[in-house]
């Protein structure tokens, strides 16, 4: 291997995070507007029009790309908010739209045929048959895979589609197939699919009780922490529950995905982009993670797969910003399933 | 209003499944969805067995639909999917297909099948997307359970040509799919060597909060609600917004629930009485929040 074609796609939850990502070596940043049109619809996050313009100018001046996530599903009564978001994104000169809804893709191809389209992870496309459907209908040029396939399964997808494949490399781990999870909607009435929010903050309550610190989501007890134990954010699928009188993380521990050691293999099978999760995280997180992944990709590019090894310092840096200070290979590693 | 029996979401022993559908053949249900939609490791009935069950049900006058797997991961998953599409396209036996991911949509479209059902996991939330499915040959829309009655009425009103609409009306809500098997995890096993523990668990395993409140249900790679979604009390509002109701098979009393729905639709019960009568057949508290545009766990109108 003489060169690595893998692009590093980094999260930009704010303009400072965007600049930090670019400055630390991101090839692309992805961002969203300040509304429900994207799947990280949290207060204090995301971009207004002026910020998108400034971010695009900043990235383009440094020959980097800006991808705009419009990856939630509009409904009849709010449809025009999503199509207007597409129009604005085209006007601001973003390099690609990350979409999940086929209706919106049809609108984008009809109205802005020059715009490059990526299929969002929220599209839940896990097979080449699904990805090729979007390619044939809307000419999508890239698809982001949900975090559910093993390495061999990812390889098979890449081999059977002309569409570039992007995978998650680092950050929060969705245990469920993205775009197919209504757990948050069940508990709070707000869903990642339609409202762009999972376990949204306005439903969260931390309570210091004689039994310990309790975290609740819309009144539902998600976890309880002993003295000295760090109380985590009550994300539904990372809580501790009782199953047959046993209390444990029944779905998944609070942990981050970290595929650094899989990088040579991901390059070999033809992955075209690695996504770093974390638009809700700080610019400091973005800096740290981008720096490590840039270094790893550069090392792979210069030394090839044989010359590649994961430096302990990289892992130490990444573990500092991992959820629960721990990491997993997730579904890439079969026994995780 | 027609009644449909959704696909069996649990893993039951072969004879239990055969007995169950023999009983369903005698029930007042109009359509029956068959096939394994949850986990590709579940093999008590293979595709040929399901097609045979379908033929028995068709002979009993039921419309038969073959449902496709919700999460397609491997080439062998695609192989099953292709066979399901082929049987529909070739007319042998020619059962309709419920497409539960876009891969199925692509295969159905390529095969020229024109009467398939857009399944609840296709994420159809607006008229533009539904119209695309209709243009590709979908003739029925099984609405995602998280969509409210008001929202689905708006989609239908905006559509150029009406489409038969099916609403999830009874059963534990299918809320999420994962690559990970939570049942295997509970028994400290891996999915690849799960010992088929699902076989001994008729209705999934209840996951409770640490206050003992039933919250979710572990069903292999699927996570369901613990509460039973029940629209019996909402039937007057559902009528006019949908033409078909889906009842999801549960371990006990499925036939009783089907009969209760039929009776309620025929006007034998008031909405409140119908809900009250169903309580005796339910293993967990009811909920209907999704229909009302609220948290799914809520029982919005107490009866």
XYZ file of C-alpha atoms in Angstrom:
640
model
C 0.000 0.000 0.000
C 1.506 3.313 -1.028
C -1.261 5.702 -0.159
C -4.285 5.702 2.039
C -7.457 6.861 0.365
C -9.312 6.939 3.698
C -10.797 10.321 4.543
C -11.018 11.402 8.167
C -14.511 12.752 8.856
C -14.728 14.706 12.110
C -17.603 16.094 14.149
C -18.355 19.809 14.289
C -21.016 20.603 16.844
C -20.024 24.274 16.752
C -17.873 26.687 14.769
C -14.971 26.433 17.255
C -15.136 22.626 16.976
C -15.108 22.894 13.172
C -11.995 25.057 13.180
C -10.333 22.776 15.703
C -11.072 19.700 13.598
C -9.687 21.341 10.450
C -6.622 22.636 12.281
C -5.867 19.171 13.640
C -6.099 17.349 10.337
C -9.697 16.459 9.501
C -10.284 15.924 5.773
C -13.989 16.594 6.213
C -16.185 17.930 8.958
C -19.865 17.212 9.351
C -22.362 19.547 10.937
C -26.050 20.344 11.191
C -28.420 23.269 11.489
C -29.825 24.344 14.860
C -33.075 22.402 14.517
C -34.660 18.977 14.184
C -33.333 18.462 10.654
C -30.322 16.621 12.020
C -29.855 13.783 14.472
C -27.960 15.795 17.089
C -30.668 18.293 17.898
C -29.397 19.423 21.297
C -29.613 22.933 22.702
C -26.406 24.934 22.463
C -25.236 22.819 19.537
C -25.063 23.206 15.774
C -24.921 26.040 13.260
C -26.920 29.070 12.228
C -26.675 30.236 8.587
C -23.859 32.712 9.197
C -21.855 30.054 11.021
C -22.310 27.571 8.177
C -21.037 30.172 5.699
C -18.049 30.937 7.893
C -17.347 27.240 8.458
C -17.502 26.450 4.746
C -15.180 29.376 3.969
C -12.742 28.256 6.678
C -12.695 24.669 5.432
C -12.512 25.501 1.740
C -9.665 27.962 2.266
C -7.723 24.972 3.639
C -8.951 22.584 0.925
C -11.102 20.575 3.324
C -14.725 19.563 2.943
C -17.931 20.317 4.815
C -20.706 17.722 4.942
C -24.111 18.786 6.138
C -26.232 16.251 8.012
C -29.960 16.484 7.263
C -30.545 13.011 8.517
C -33.875 12.975 10.292
C -37.248 12.092 8.808
C -39.579 15.025 8.076
C -43.324 14.696 8.475
C -46.126 16.169 6.411
C -46.555 19.326 8.494
C -42.866 20.215 8.698
C -41.714 19.000 5.277
C -40.818 22.464 4.008
C -38.386 23.057 6.890
C -36.318 20.144 5.590
C -36.476 21.131 1.917
C -35.549 24.707 2.847
C -32.595 23.300 4.770
C -31.505 21.508 1.590
C -31.857 24.729 -0.397
C -29.814 26.639 2.166
C -27.113 23.984 2.254
C -26.814 24.173 -1.540
C -26.616 27.947 -1.372
C -23.879 27.858 1.274
C -21.739 25.593 -0.887
C -21.430 22.520 1.317
C -19.601 19.626 -0.336
C -22.238 16.979 0.364
C -25.545 16.410 2.091
C -25.928 13.479 4.466
C -29.547 12.372 4.049
C -31.639 9.479 5.338
C -35.126 10.093 3.917
C -35.772 8.895 0.334
C -38.380 11.613 -0.225
C -35.807 14.265 0.616
C -33.252 12.592 -1.630
C -35.723 12.808 -4.484
C -36.185 16.502 -3.742
C -32.432 17.103 -3.592
C -31.684 15.312 -6.878
C -34.531 17.171 -8.610
C -33.768 20.628 -7.224
C -30.001 20.577 -6.847
C -28.709 17.899 -9.217
C -25.130 19.074 -8.738
C -25.192 18.345 -4.985
C -23.303 15.285 -3.811
C -25.427 12.988 -1.607
C -24.333 10.654 1.154
C -26.655 8.109 2.753
C -26.774 8.710 6.491
C -26.307 5.955 9.021
C -29.910 6.805 9.952
C -30.932 5.229 6.633
C -30.284 1.807 8.226
C -28.770 0.373 5.057
C -26.841 -2.710 6.114
C -26.600 -4.576 2.797
C -25.333 -3.722 -0.678
C -28.827 -4.375 -2.030
C -30.170 -1.541 0.130
C -27.266 0.778 -0.659
C -27.548 0.095 -4.369
C -31.232 0.985 -4.222
C -30.320 4.509 -3.047
C -27.556 4.660 -5.651
C -29.864 3.731 -8.512
C -32.603 6.140 -7.477
C -30.666 9.148 -6.230
C -27.072 8.639 -7.291
C -25.753 8.617 -3.741
C -21.976 8.549 -3.779
C -21.311 7.441 -0.236
C -23.099 5.412 2.441
C -22.412 5.372 6.160
C -22.858 1.901 7.631
C -24.753 1.323 10.879
C -22.564 -0.053 13.667
C -23.871 -3.607 13.380
C -21.781 -5.464 10.797
C -18.767 -7.671 11.370
C -15.579 -6.958 9.432
C -16.293 -9.757 6.937
C -19.790 -8.393 6.380
C -18.445 -4.872 5.803
C -15.977 -6.297 3.285
C -18.791 -7.994 1.386
C -20.776 -4.755 1.221
C -17.776 -2.841 -0.153
C -17.149 -5.523 -2.777
C -20.686 -5.369 -4.154
C -21.418 -1.680 -4.501
C -20.014 1.233 -6.504
C -20.911 3.487 -3.577
C -18.081 4.669 -1.299
C -18.416 3.193 2.180
C -17.872 5.188 5.350
C -17.733 3.510 8.743
C -17.679 4.720 12.315
C -14.192 4.645 13.762
C -14.453 6.240 17.141
C -16.906 7.663 19.663
C -20.222 6.876 21.262
C -21.499 3.443 20.379
C -25.088 3.046 19.240
C -25.953 -0.508 20.229
C -29.094 -0.493 18.110
C -29.312 -0.183 14.336
C -29.406 3.548 13.731
C -32.692 4.669 12.235
C -34.425 1.615 13.675
C -34.518 2.570 17.332
C -37.637 3.919 19.005
C -36.473 3.405 22.609
C -36.194 7.140 23.213
C -39.589 7.746 21.603
C -41.080 5.043 23.805
C -39.733 6.591 27.003
C -39.929 10.312 26.204
C -41.995 10.849 23.056
C -38.964 12.253 21.241
C -37.158 10.096 18.763
C -33.869 10.167 16.888
C -35.817 9.513 13.682
C -38.240 12.414 13.865
C -36.928 14.836 16.474
C -33.221 14.241 16.115
C -32.781 13.476 19.790
C -32.081 10.362 21.833
C -32.737 10.548 25.562
C -33.127 14.358 25.326
C -31.837 16.552 28.134
C -35.139 18.171 29.022
C -36.402 14.767 30.202
C -33.317 14.041 32.303
C -33.279 14.310 36.088
C -30.392 13.660 38.486
C -31.472 13.046 42.067
C -29.352 12.595 45.152
C -31.204 10.028 47.275
C -30.399 7.908 50.337
C -30.007 4.988 47.895
C -27.439 6.896 45.858
C -27.445 9.257 42.896
C -30.324 8.336 40.612
C -30.630 9.276 36.951
C -34.077 9.341 35.424
C -35.427 9.829 31.932
C -39.008 11.103 31.910
C -39.352 9.636 35.394
C -38.016 6.194 34.407
C -35.076 5.117 36.562
C -32.169 4.472 34.181
C -29.409 3.992 36.737
C -28.421 4.450 40.354
C -24.845 5.115 41.461
C -23.044 4.311 44.676
C -21.036 6.970 46.540
C -17.916 7.777 44.561
C -19.253 6.155 41.399
C -19.434 8.620 38.522
C -23.046 9.199 37.511
C -23.421 8.888 33.755
C -25.865 10.574 31.416
C -29.078 8.515 31.333
C -28.851 7.213 27.795
C -31.504 4.536 27.697
C -29.468 1.665 26.304
C -26.528 2.268 28.664
C -28.413 2.036 31.932
C -28.418 -0.687 34.571
C -31.563 -2.718 34.831
C -32.898 -5.871 36.476
C -33.324 -8.966 34.369
C -34.357 -12.118 36.234
C -33.253 -10.521 39.521
C -29.804 -9.712 38.208
C -28.817 -6.034 37.967
C -26.386 -5.153 35.168
C -25.863 -3.222 31.973
C -28.371 -5.393 30.152
C -27.865 -3.799 26.735
C -24.411 -2.184 26.793
C -21.920 -0.669 29.204
C -21.128 3.026 28.889
C -18.224 2.604 26.477
C -16.896 4.075 23.241
C -16.207 2.473 19.912
C -12.516 2.516 19.024
C -11.358 0.806 15.835
C -7.846 2.203 15.646
C -6.325 -1.294 15.577
C -8.574 -2.231 12.636
C -7.276 0.597 10.457
C -5.016 -1.495 8.164
C -7.832 -3.980 7.656
C -10.341 -1.212 6.934
C -7.930 0.209 4.365
C -7.371 -3.221 2.803
C -11.071 -3.889 2.260
C -11.537 -0.496 0.634
C -13.236 1.705 3.205
C -13.190 5.261 1.880
C -13.905 7.274 5.007
C -13.785 6.957 8.779
C -16.287 8.859 10.848
C -15.507 10.160 14.302
C -18.647 10.478 16.407
C -19.211 13.333 18.853
C -20.870 16.533 17.702
C -22.172 16.901 21.238
C -18.610 16.865 22.611
C -16.273 19.815 23.247
C -13.672 21.293 20.871
C -11.039 19.801 23.226
C -12.403 16.316 22.507
C -12.434 17.037 18.786
C -8.816 18.242 18.925
C -7.577 15.226 20.821
C -9.367 12.604 18.747
C -8.649 14.260 15.387
C -4.945 14.539 16.240
C -4.613 10.849 17.068
C -6.561 9.626 14.046
C -4.676 11.977 11.700
C -1.406 10.584 13.030
C -2.630 7.010 12.614
C -3.861 7.563 9.054
C -0.613 9.329 8.134
C 1.392 6.469 9.562
C -0.643 3.974 7.581
C -0.123 6.051 4.447
C 3.646 6.302 4.861
C 4.419 2.864 6.237
C 1.677 0.674 4.800
C -0.134 -2.026 6.735
C 3.110 -3.816 7.671
C 4.581 -0.678 9.166
C 1.446 0.119 11.118
C 1.054 -0.459 14.815
C -1.140 1.288 17.303
C 0.993 3.442 19.577
C 0.134 3.054 23.279
C 0.139 6.847 23.532
C -2.664 7.043 20.964
C -4.772 4.594 22.922
C -4.082 6.443 26.160
C -5.177 9.729 24.557
C -8.363 8.199 23.164
C -9.256 6.386 26.380
C -9.160 9.723 28.203
C -12.091 10.921 26.129
C -13.955 7.604 25.889
C -17.268 7.096 27.600
C -16.598 5.280 30.875
C -12.875 5.478 29.971
C -13.277 2.178 28.135
C -13.505 1.117 24.526
C -14.797 -1.690 22.360
C -14.538 -2.919 18.770
C -18.323 -3.289 18.789
C -19.861 -5.431 16.091
C -16.684 -5.551 13.955
C -15.586 -8.121 16.522
C -17.977 -11.066 16.328
C -17.898 -12.147 19.999
C -19.272 -8.691 20.960
C -22.547 -9.818 19.452
C -61.794 -2.831 8.962
C -59.628 -5.906 8.371
C -57.513 -7.705 10.935
C -53.971 -8.876 10.296
C -51.830 -11.121 12.433
C -48.261 -9.771 12.344
C -45.206 -11.989 12.023
C -44.330 -14.136 15.029
C -41.548 -12.182 16.737
C -40.554 -14.907 19.215
C -38.808 -18.237 18.791
C -41.164 -21.074 19.635
C -40.621 -24.798 19.211
C -41.678 -26.091 15.813
C -44.786 -27.928 16.999
C -45.957 -24.912 19.010
C -45.718 -22.772 15.884
C -47.633 -25.279 13.773
C -50.320 -25.650 16.437
C -50.543 -21.890 16.776
C -51.208 -21.323 13.069
C -53.648 -24.230 12.880
C -55.621 -22.392 15.562
C -55.242 -19.048 13.758
C -56.687 -20.624 10.593
C -59.960 -20.905 12.520
C -59.841 -17.351 13.867
C -61.553 -14.262 12.420
C -58.302 -12.768 11.107
C -58.126 -11.676 7.444
C -54.385 -11.637 6.796
C -51.482 -13.519 8.307
C -47.844 -12.375 8.065
C -45.378 -15.253 8.193
C -41.645 -15.784 8.289
C -38.682 -15.050 10.521
C -38.162 -11.308 10.838
C -35.994 -11.069 13.941
C -33.007 -13.446 13.968
C -31.385 -15.470 11.183
C -30.278 -18.098 13.696
C -33.889 -19.118 14.309
C -34.471 -22.237 12.229
C -37.249 -24.288 13.796
C -39.138 -23.430 10.628
C -37.185 -22.891 7.416
C -38.557 -20.912 4.503
C -40.158 -23.990 2.914
C -41.941 -24.721 6.199
C -43.263 -21.181 6.346
C -44.513 -21.454 2.763
C -46.281 -24.668 3.720
C -47.955 -22.967 6.693
C -48.915 -20.229 4.260
C -50.588 -22.713 1.940
C -52.598 -24.142 4.828
C -53.723 -20.633 5.816
C -54.510 -19.678 2.219
C -56.655 -22.796 1.921
C -58.501 -21.567 5.030
C -59.246 -18.315 3.203
C -56.588 -16.087 4.724
C -54.473 -13.639 2.800
C -50.865 -14.724 3.363
C -47.911 -12.340 3.451
C -44.265 -13.327 3.749
C -42.363 -10.843 5.904
C -38.673 -10.216 5.337
C -35.995 -9.951 8.014
C -35.673 -6.505 9.589
C -31.898 -6.463 9.853
C -30.035 -7.940 6.885
C -26.396 -8.620 7.696
C -25.005 -11.496 5.673
C -25.054 -13.041 2.226
C -27.163 -15.891 3.615
C -29.723 -13.341 4.839
C -29.858 -12.002 1.278
C -30.274 -15.518 -0.076
C -33.436 -16.038 1.986
C -34.651 -12.596 0.949
C -34.178 -13.428 -2.744
C -36.131 -16.667 -2.357
C -39.010 -14.853 -0.660
C -39.139 -12.367 -3.529
C -38.899 -15.147 -6.151
C -41.858 -17.066 -4.722
C -43.911 -13.894 -4.986
C -42.766 -12.973 -8.488
C -43.159 -16.456 -9.936
C -46.647 -17.033 -8.562
C -45.400 -20.208 -6.854
C -46.995 -19.881 -4.348
C -47.283 -16.175 -5.055
C -47.744 -14.782 -1.552
C -47.365 -11.050 -1.119
C -44.194 -9.792 0.513
C -43.727 -7.308 3.331
C -40.488 -5.399 2.656
C -38.717 -4.536 5.878
C -35.632 -2.893 4.442
C -34.639 -1.123 1.222
C -32.763 -4.198 0.030
C -36.090 -6.005 -0.126
C -37.602 -3.012 -1.925
C -34.844 -3.185 -4.542
C -35.275 -6.921 -5.114
C -39.061 -6.645 -5.368
C -38.797 -3.756 -7.806
C -36.233 -5.576 -9.957
C -38.463 -8.665 -10.023
C -41.387 -6.554 -11.184
C -43.557 -7.400 -8.179
C -46.364 -4.869 -7.985
C -48.374 -5.648 -4.874
C -45.968 -5.659 -1.988
C -46.353 -4.193 1.467
C -44.151 -1.403 2.772
C -43.206 -2.684 6.216
C -43.050 -0.758 9.495
C -39.233 -0.496 9.536
C -38.926 1.371 6.214
C -39.147 4.731 8.006
C -41.960 6.173 5.952
C -42.919 9.402 7.669
C -43.984 11.694 4.823
C -46.015 11.646 1.581
C -42.954 12.020 -0.672
C -41.345 8.853 0.638
C -44.602 6.909 0.670
C -45.265 8.015 -2.933
C -41.854 6.632 -3.934
C -42.844 3.276 -2.442
C -46.216 3.373 -4.193
C -44.492 4.159 -7.501
C -42.269 1.131 -6.890
C -45.226 -1.207 -6.384
C -46.250 -0.949 -2.727
C -49.995 -1.386 -2.321
C -50.186 -1.410 1.455
C -48.402 0.679 4.064
C -47.760 -0.841 7.488
C -47.138 2.269 9.556
C -44.186 2.529 11.963
C -45.592 2.069 15.475
C -43.961 5.315 16.650
C -46.074 7.394 14.226
C -49.146 9.099 15.676
C -52.653 8.733 14.311
C -52.740 12.432 13.433
C -49.440 12.244 11.528
C -50.452 9.197 9.514
C -53.761 10.853 8.584
C -51.805 13.820 7.205
C -49.607 11.558 5.081
C -52.652 9.831 3.642
C -54.457 13.086 2.941
C -51.463 14.393 0.980
C -51.117 11.310 -1.205
C -52.387 11.538 -4.797
C -53.846 8.022 -4.713
C -54.952 6.397 -1.456
C -53.055 3.390 -0.153
C -54.353 0.684 2.142
C -52.984 1.478 5.585
C -52.247 -0.896 8.437
C -51.756 0.196 12.029
C -49.982 -1.699 14.800
C -52.907 -2.193 17.172
C -51.923 -4.817 19.691
C -48.824 -6.396 21.197
C -45.499 -5.538 22.713
C -43.993 -2.757 20.615
C -41.005 -3.741 18.501
C -38.754 -0.820 19.454
C -35.223 -1.601 18.293
C -32.945 -4.033 16.507
C -29.294 -4.680 17.220
C -26.493 -6.880 15.971
C -26.118 -7.985 19.569
C -28.281 -10.675 21.099
C -29.435 -9.455 24.487
C -30.883 -12.822 25.413
C -27.552 -14.533 24.815
C -25.840 -11.727 26.724
C -28.149 -12.311 29.681
C -27.017 -15.931 29.820
C -23.356 -14.939 29.358
C -23.325 -16.492 25.907
C -22.317 -15.116 22.528
C -24.785 -14.873 19.687
C -22.890 -17.397 17.567
C -23.131 -19.965 20.370
C -26.405 -18.850 21.942
C -27.690 -22.382 22.601
C -31.006 -21.107 21.206
C -32.079 -19.953 24.661
C -34.978 -18.020 23.073
C -36.696 -21.364 22.496
C -37.540 -21.737 26.154
C -38.796 -18.156 26.516
C -42.231 -17.736 25.069
C -42.670 -13.963 25.320
C -39.158 -12.590 25.720
C -37.507 -11.655 29.010
C -38.790 -8.700 30.997
C -36.254 -5.994 31.749
C -37.187 -3.988 34.829
C -35.918 -0.736 36.241
C -34.066 -0.974 39.534
C -37.379 -0.040 41.152
C -38.865 -3.243 39.750
C -40.996 -1.535 37.078
C -41.357 -3.606 33.900
C -39.812 -1.424 31.187
C -38.569 -3.371 28.165
C -38.578 -6.911 26.814
C -35.462 -8.681 25.556
C -36.233 -10.802 22.515
C -32.870 -11.848 21.115
C -31.526 -9.056 18.908
C -34.807 -7.209 19.257
C -35.859 -4.930 22.093
C -39.587 -4.566 22.695
C -41.687 -2.639 25.148
C -42.671 -4.435 28.328
C -46.126 -2.894 28.175
C -48.614 -4.119 25.632
C -49.607 -1.550 23.038
C -53.380 -1.767 22.841
C -55.630 0.376 20.641
C -58.942 -1.273 21.570
C -60.135 1.867 23.347
C -59.059 3.980 20.362
C -60.852 2.020 17.654
C -63.388 4.746 16.771
C -60.482 7.127 16.101
C -58.475 4.523 14.197
C -61.384 3.821 11.858
C -61.152 6.263 8.993
C -57.383 6.529 9.353
C -56.583 2.911 8.482
C -58.168 -0.093 6.806
C -56.278 -2.784 8.658
C -55.157 -3.479 12.214
C -52.102 -5.540 13.106
C -52.181 -7.831 16.102
C -48.744 -9.071 17.109
C -48.690 -12.720 18.264
C -48.084 -13.181 21.980
C -47.488 -16.325 23.966
C -50.998 -16.672 25.318
C -54.448 -15.577 24.252
C -53.633 -14.339 20.749
C -56.763 -15.947 19.382
C -58.807 -14.450 22.211
C -57.420 -11.010 21.374
C -58.226 -11.456 17.682
C -61.792 -12.398 18.588
C -62.080 -9.445 20.945
C -60.914 -7.022 18.235
C -63.414 -8.533 15.816
C -66.210 -8.172 18.345
C -65.193 -4.610 19.193
C -65.129 -3.682 15.478
C -68.564 -5.232 15.069
C -69.863 -2.962 17.815
C -70.357 -5.620 20.467
C -68.370 -3.548 22.995
C -67.923 0.111 23.813
C -64.268 1.188 23.549
C -63.907 1.210 27.324
C -65.510 -2.225 27.660
C -63.262 -3.641 24.957
C -60.140 -2.438 26.749
C -61.470 -3.744 30.067
C -62.227 -7.128 28.512
C -58.705 -7.347 27.064
C -57.128 -6.861 30.491
C -57.884 -10.455 31.407
C -55.922 -11.580 28.336
C -52.934 -9.300 28.830
C -49.784 -10.209 30.729
C -48.721 -6.608 31.235
C -50.265 -3.138 31.531
C -51.518 -1.475 28.323
C -50.072 1.595 26.608
C -51.155 3.699 23.636
C -48.995 6.841 23.835
C -47.602 6.567 20.299
C -51.031 6.741 18.724
C -51.649 10.006 20.591
C -48.295 11.539 19.656
C -46.891 11.043 23.156
C -44.315 8.826 24.823
C -45.145 5.284 23.723
C -45.123 3.996 27.289
C -48.080 6.144 28.308
C -51.652 4.904 28.631
C -52.967 8.245 27.503
C -56.699 7.853 27.951
C -57.301 5.772 31.033
C -60.241 3.461 30.662
